[in-house]
Coordinates of C-alpha atoms in Angstrom, one line a residue:
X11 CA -23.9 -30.0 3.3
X12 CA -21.5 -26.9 3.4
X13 CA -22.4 -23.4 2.3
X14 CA -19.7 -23.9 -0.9
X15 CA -21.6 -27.1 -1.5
X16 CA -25.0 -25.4 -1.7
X17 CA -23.5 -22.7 -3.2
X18 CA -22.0 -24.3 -6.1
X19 CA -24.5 -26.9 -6.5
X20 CA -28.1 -25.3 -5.4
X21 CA -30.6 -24.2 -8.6
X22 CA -30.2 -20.4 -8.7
X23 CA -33.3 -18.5 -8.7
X24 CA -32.8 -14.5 -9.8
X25 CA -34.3 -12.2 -7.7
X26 CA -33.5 -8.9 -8.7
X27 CA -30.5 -7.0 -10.0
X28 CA -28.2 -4.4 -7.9
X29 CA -28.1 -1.3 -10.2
X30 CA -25.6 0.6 -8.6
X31 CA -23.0 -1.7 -9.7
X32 CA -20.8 -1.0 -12.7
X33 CA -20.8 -4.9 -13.5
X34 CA -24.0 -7.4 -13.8
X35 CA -24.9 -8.1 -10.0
X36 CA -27.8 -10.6 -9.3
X37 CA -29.5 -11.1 -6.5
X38 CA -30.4 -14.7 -6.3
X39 CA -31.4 -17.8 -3.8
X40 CA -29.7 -21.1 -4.1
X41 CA -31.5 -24.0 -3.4
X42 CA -30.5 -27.9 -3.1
X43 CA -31.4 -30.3 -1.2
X44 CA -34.1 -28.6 1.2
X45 CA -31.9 -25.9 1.9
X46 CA -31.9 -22.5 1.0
X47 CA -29.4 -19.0 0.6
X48 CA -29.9 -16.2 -0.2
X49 CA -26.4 -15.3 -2.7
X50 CA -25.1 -12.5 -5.3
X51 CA -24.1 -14.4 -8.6
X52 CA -22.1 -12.5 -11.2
X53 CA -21.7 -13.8 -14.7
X54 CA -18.5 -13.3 -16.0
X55 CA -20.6 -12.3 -19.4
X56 CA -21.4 -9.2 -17.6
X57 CA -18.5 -7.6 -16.7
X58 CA -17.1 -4.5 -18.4
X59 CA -14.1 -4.5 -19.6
X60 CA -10.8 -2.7 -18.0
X61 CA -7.9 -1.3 -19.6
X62 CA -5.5 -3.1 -17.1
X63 CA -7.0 -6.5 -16.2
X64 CA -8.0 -9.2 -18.3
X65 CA -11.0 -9.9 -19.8
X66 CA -13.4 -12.0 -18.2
X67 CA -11.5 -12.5 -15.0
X68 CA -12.7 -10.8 -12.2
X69 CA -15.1 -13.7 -11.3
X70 CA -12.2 -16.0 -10.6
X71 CA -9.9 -13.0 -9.1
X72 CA -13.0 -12.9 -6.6
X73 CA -12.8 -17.0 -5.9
X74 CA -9.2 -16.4 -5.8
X75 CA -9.5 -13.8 -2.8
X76 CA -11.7 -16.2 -1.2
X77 CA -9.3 -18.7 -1.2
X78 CA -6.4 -16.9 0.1
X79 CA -8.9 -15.6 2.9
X80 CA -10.2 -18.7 4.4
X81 CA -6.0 -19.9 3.9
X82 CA -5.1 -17.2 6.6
X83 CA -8.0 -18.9 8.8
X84 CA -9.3 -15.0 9.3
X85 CA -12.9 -15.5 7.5
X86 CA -12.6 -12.5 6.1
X87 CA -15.0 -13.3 2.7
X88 CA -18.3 -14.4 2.6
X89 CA -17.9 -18.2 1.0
X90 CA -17.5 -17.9 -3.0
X91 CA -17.7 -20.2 -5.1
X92 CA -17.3 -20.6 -9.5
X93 CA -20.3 -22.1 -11.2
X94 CA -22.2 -22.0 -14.1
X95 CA -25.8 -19.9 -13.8
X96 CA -28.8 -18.6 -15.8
X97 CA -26.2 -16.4 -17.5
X98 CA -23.2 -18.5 -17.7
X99 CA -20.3 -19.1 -16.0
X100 CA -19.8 -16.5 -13.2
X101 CA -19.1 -16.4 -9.0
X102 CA -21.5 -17.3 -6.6
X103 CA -20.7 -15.2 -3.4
X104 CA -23.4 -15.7 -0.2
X105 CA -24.7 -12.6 0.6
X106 CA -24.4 -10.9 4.0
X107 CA -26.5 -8.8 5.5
X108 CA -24.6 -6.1 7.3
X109 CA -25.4 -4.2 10.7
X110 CA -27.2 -0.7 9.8
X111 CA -25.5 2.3 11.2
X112 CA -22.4 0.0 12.1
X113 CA -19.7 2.9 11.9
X114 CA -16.2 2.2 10.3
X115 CA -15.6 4.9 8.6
X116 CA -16.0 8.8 9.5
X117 CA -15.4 12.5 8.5
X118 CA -14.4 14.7 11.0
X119 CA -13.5 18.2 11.6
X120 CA -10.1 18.0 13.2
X121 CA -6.7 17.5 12.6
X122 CA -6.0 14.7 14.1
X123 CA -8.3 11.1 15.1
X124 CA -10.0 10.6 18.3
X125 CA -9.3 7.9 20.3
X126 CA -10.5 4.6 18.7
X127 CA -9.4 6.2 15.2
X128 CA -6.9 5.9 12.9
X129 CA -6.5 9.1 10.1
X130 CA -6.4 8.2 6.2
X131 CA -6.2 11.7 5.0
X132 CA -7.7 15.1 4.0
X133 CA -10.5 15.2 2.1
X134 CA -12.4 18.2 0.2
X135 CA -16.1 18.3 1.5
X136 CA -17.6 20.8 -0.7
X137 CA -17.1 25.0 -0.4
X138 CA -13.4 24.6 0.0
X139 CA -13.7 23.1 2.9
X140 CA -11.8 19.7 3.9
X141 CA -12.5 17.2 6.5
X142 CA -10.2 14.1 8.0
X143 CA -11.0 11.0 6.6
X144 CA -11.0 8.4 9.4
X145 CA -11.1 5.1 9.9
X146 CA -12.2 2.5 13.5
X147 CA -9.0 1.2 15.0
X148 CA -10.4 -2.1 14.8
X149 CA -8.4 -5.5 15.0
X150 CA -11.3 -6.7 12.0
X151 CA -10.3 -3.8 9.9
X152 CA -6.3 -4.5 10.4
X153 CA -7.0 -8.3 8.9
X154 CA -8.8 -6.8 6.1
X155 CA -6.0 -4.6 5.6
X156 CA -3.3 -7.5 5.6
X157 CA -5.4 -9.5 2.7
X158 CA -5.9 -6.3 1.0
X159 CA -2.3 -5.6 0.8
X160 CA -1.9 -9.7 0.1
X161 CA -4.2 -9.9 -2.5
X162 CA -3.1 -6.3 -4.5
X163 CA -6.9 -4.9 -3.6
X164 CA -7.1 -2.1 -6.1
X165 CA -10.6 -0.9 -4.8
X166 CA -11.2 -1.2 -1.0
X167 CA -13.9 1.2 -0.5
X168 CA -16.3 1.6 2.6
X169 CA -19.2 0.2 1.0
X170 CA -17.4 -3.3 0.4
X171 CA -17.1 -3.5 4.5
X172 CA -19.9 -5.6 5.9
X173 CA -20.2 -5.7 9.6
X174 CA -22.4 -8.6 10.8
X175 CA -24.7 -8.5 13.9
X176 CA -22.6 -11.5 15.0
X177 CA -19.5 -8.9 15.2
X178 CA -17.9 -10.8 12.1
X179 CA -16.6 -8.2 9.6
X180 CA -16.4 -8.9 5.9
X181 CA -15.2 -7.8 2.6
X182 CA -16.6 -7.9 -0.5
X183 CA -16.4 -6.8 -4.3
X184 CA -12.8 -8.4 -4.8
X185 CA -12.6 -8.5 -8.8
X186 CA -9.8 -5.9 -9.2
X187 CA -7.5 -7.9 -7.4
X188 CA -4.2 -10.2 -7.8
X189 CA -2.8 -8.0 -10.7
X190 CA 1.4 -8.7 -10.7
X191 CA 1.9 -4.2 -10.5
X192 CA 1.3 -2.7 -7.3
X193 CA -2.4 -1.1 -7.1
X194 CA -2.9 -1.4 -3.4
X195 CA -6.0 1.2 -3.3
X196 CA -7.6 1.3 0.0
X197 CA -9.6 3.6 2.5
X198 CA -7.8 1.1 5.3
X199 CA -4.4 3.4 5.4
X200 CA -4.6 4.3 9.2
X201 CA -1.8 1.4 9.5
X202 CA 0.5 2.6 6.9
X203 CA 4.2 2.2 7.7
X204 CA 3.4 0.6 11.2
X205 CA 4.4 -2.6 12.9
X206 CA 2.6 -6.0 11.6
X207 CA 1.1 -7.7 15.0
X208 CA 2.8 -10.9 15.7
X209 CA -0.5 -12.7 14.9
X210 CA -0.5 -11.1 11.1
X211 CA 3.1 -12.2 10.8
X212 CA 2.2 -15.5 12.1
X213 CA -0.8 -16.1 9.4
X214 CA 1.9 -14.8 6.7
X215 CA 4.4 -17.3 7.5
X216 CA 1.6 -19.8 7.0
X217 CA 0.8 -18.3 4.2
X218 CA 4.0 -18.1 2.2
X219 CA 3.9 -22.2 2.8
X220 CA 0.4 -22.6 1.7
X221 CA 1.3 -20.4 -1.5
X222 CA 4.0 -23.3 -2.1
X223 CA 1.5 -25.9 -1.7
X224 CA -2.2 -26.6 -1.8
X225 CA -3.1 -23.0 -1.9
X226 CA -0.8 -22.1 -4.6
X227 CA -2.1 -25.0 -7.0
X228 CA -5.4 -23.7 -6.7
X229 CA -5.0 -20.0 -7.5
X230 CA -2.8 -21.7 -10.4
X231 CA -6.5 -22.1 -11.9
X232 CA -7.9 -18.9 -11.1
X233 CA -5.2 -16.5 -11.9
X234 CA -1.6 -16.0 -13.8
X235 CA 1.0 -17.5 -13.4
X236 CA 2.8 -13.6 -13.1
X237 CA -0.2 -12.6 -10.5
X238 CA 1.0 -16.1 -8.4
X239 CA 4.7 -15.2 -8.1
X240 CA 3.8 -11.3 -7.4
X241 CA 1.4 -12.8 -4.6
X242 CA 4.3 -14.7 -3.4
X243 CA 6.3 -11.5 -3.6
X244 CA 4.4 -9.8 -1.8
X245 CA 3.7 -12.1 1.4
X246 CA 7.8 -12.3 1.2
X247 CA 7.5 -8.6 1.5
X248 CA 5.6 -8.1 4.1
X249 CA 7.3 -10.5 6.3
X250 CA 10.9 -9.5 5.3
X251 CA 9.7 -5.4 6.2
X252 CA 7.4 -6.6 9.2
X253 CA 5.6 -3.5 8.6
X254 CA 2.1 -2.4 6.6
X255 CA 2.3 -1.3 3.5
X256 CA 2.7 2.6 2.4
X257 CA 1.4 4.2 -0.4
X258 CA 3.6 3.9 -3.5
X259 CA 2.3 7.6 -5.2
X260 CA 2.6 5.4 -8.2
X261 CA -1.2 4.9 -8.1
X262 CA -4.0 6.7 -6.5
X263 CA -4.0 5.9 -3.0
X264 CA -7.5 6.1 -2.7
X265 CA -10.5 4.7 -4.2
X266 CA -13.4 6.9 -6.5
X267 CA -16.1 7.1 -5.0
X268 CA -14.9 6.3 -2.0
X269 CA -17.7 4.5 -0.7

């Protein structure tokens, strides 16, 4: 039995509720088949409404990011699944349990990053004081950044980053995602403007055939068919300019809260 299998299948027990989300998040085991997992399910009846996606899609935007994540072979999203639950129709997303005091992120007084850093920007830090926002120059982080700028992320904050005891890294919270204008919003800017490594221009060559084929019918089901070309577009993009993305100042660059 695979995780999706258990997952999509398994008779979902609630647990508890995370409070500090702005949507319905349950905590919840999955069971099936002697075999439980611990999961977060989110009903697609409880999420709150934006002004600029759909209604009652950010459950299938997060499948969608799934998707595109295990298609670059990076792992880079805990398995998610779409499934009806206690409260409907929602995702089903195995929940990780992340390394404490792992440090990605940082504020620092300097001007520039140490080594092992990259810089996202200034920050105010109370008093009229401000402090560099930085970022680990990790090789994890940089594949989260490609999907991000793959999948449109629109809210990459530090809290979605889930370092694993196992040194996996992944990324969570993928709901405002896949919209066809740019809203790339991200705390993973250290890259901006810099060279793609061969390896993230190899997985987006594979890509922009898998959005042609299998890959492409499937997020046919979870998103537009607007949000599917723009995806296109953008793997195109980032292959034709070899480079990361920059911000457009169209769009806040950054996340609120920012963690």
């Amino acid at each position: 039995m695979t995780t999706a299998e258990l997952l999509a299948e398994g008779e979902l027990t609630v647990r508890g509720r995370v409070r500090e989300a702005s949507n319905a998040v349950l905590l919840c085991d999955a069971a099936y088949e002697g075999r439980t997992a611990s999961c977060v399910y989110k009903p697609v009846a409880g999420e709150r409404p934006l002004w600029d996606f759909p209604d009652g899609t950010l459950a299938q935007r997060e499948v969608a990011a799934y998707e595109v994540s295990e298609a670059t072979g990076w792992g880079l999203v805990p398995t998610t699944v779409l499934r009806e639950g206690p409260y409907g129709e929602g995702m089903c997303q195995l929940w990780v349990e992340p390394t404490p005091g792992a440090e990605l992120l940082a504020l620092v007084d300097a001007e520039e990053p140490g080594d092992g850093w990259k810089a996202v920007g200034f920050a105010e830090v109370g008093e009229g004081r401000t402090a560099l926002l930085v970022h680990a120059d990790d090789e994890r982080l940089r594949r989260l950044a490609v999907l991000d700028a793959v999948i449109n992320n629109a809210d990459r904050k530090g809290g979605h980053l889930l370092p694993t005891p196992e040194g996996r890294l992944y990324g969570i919270d993928h709901g405002v995602t896949f919209n066809a204008e740019n809203k790339l919003r991200t705390l993973l800017w250290g890259w901006a403007g810099e060279k793609l490594t061969p390896e993230a221009l190899d997985v987006l060559g594979r890509l922009r055939q898998a959005l042609d084929g299998a890959l492409g019918l499937r997020l046919g089901e979870l998103i537009t068919a607007a949000e599917l070309d723009a995806t296109r577009a953008r793997v195109v993009d980032l292959l034709t300019t070899g480079r990361h993305p920059e911000p457009s100042g169209e769009w806040p660059a950054i996340p609120w809260p920012p963690v």
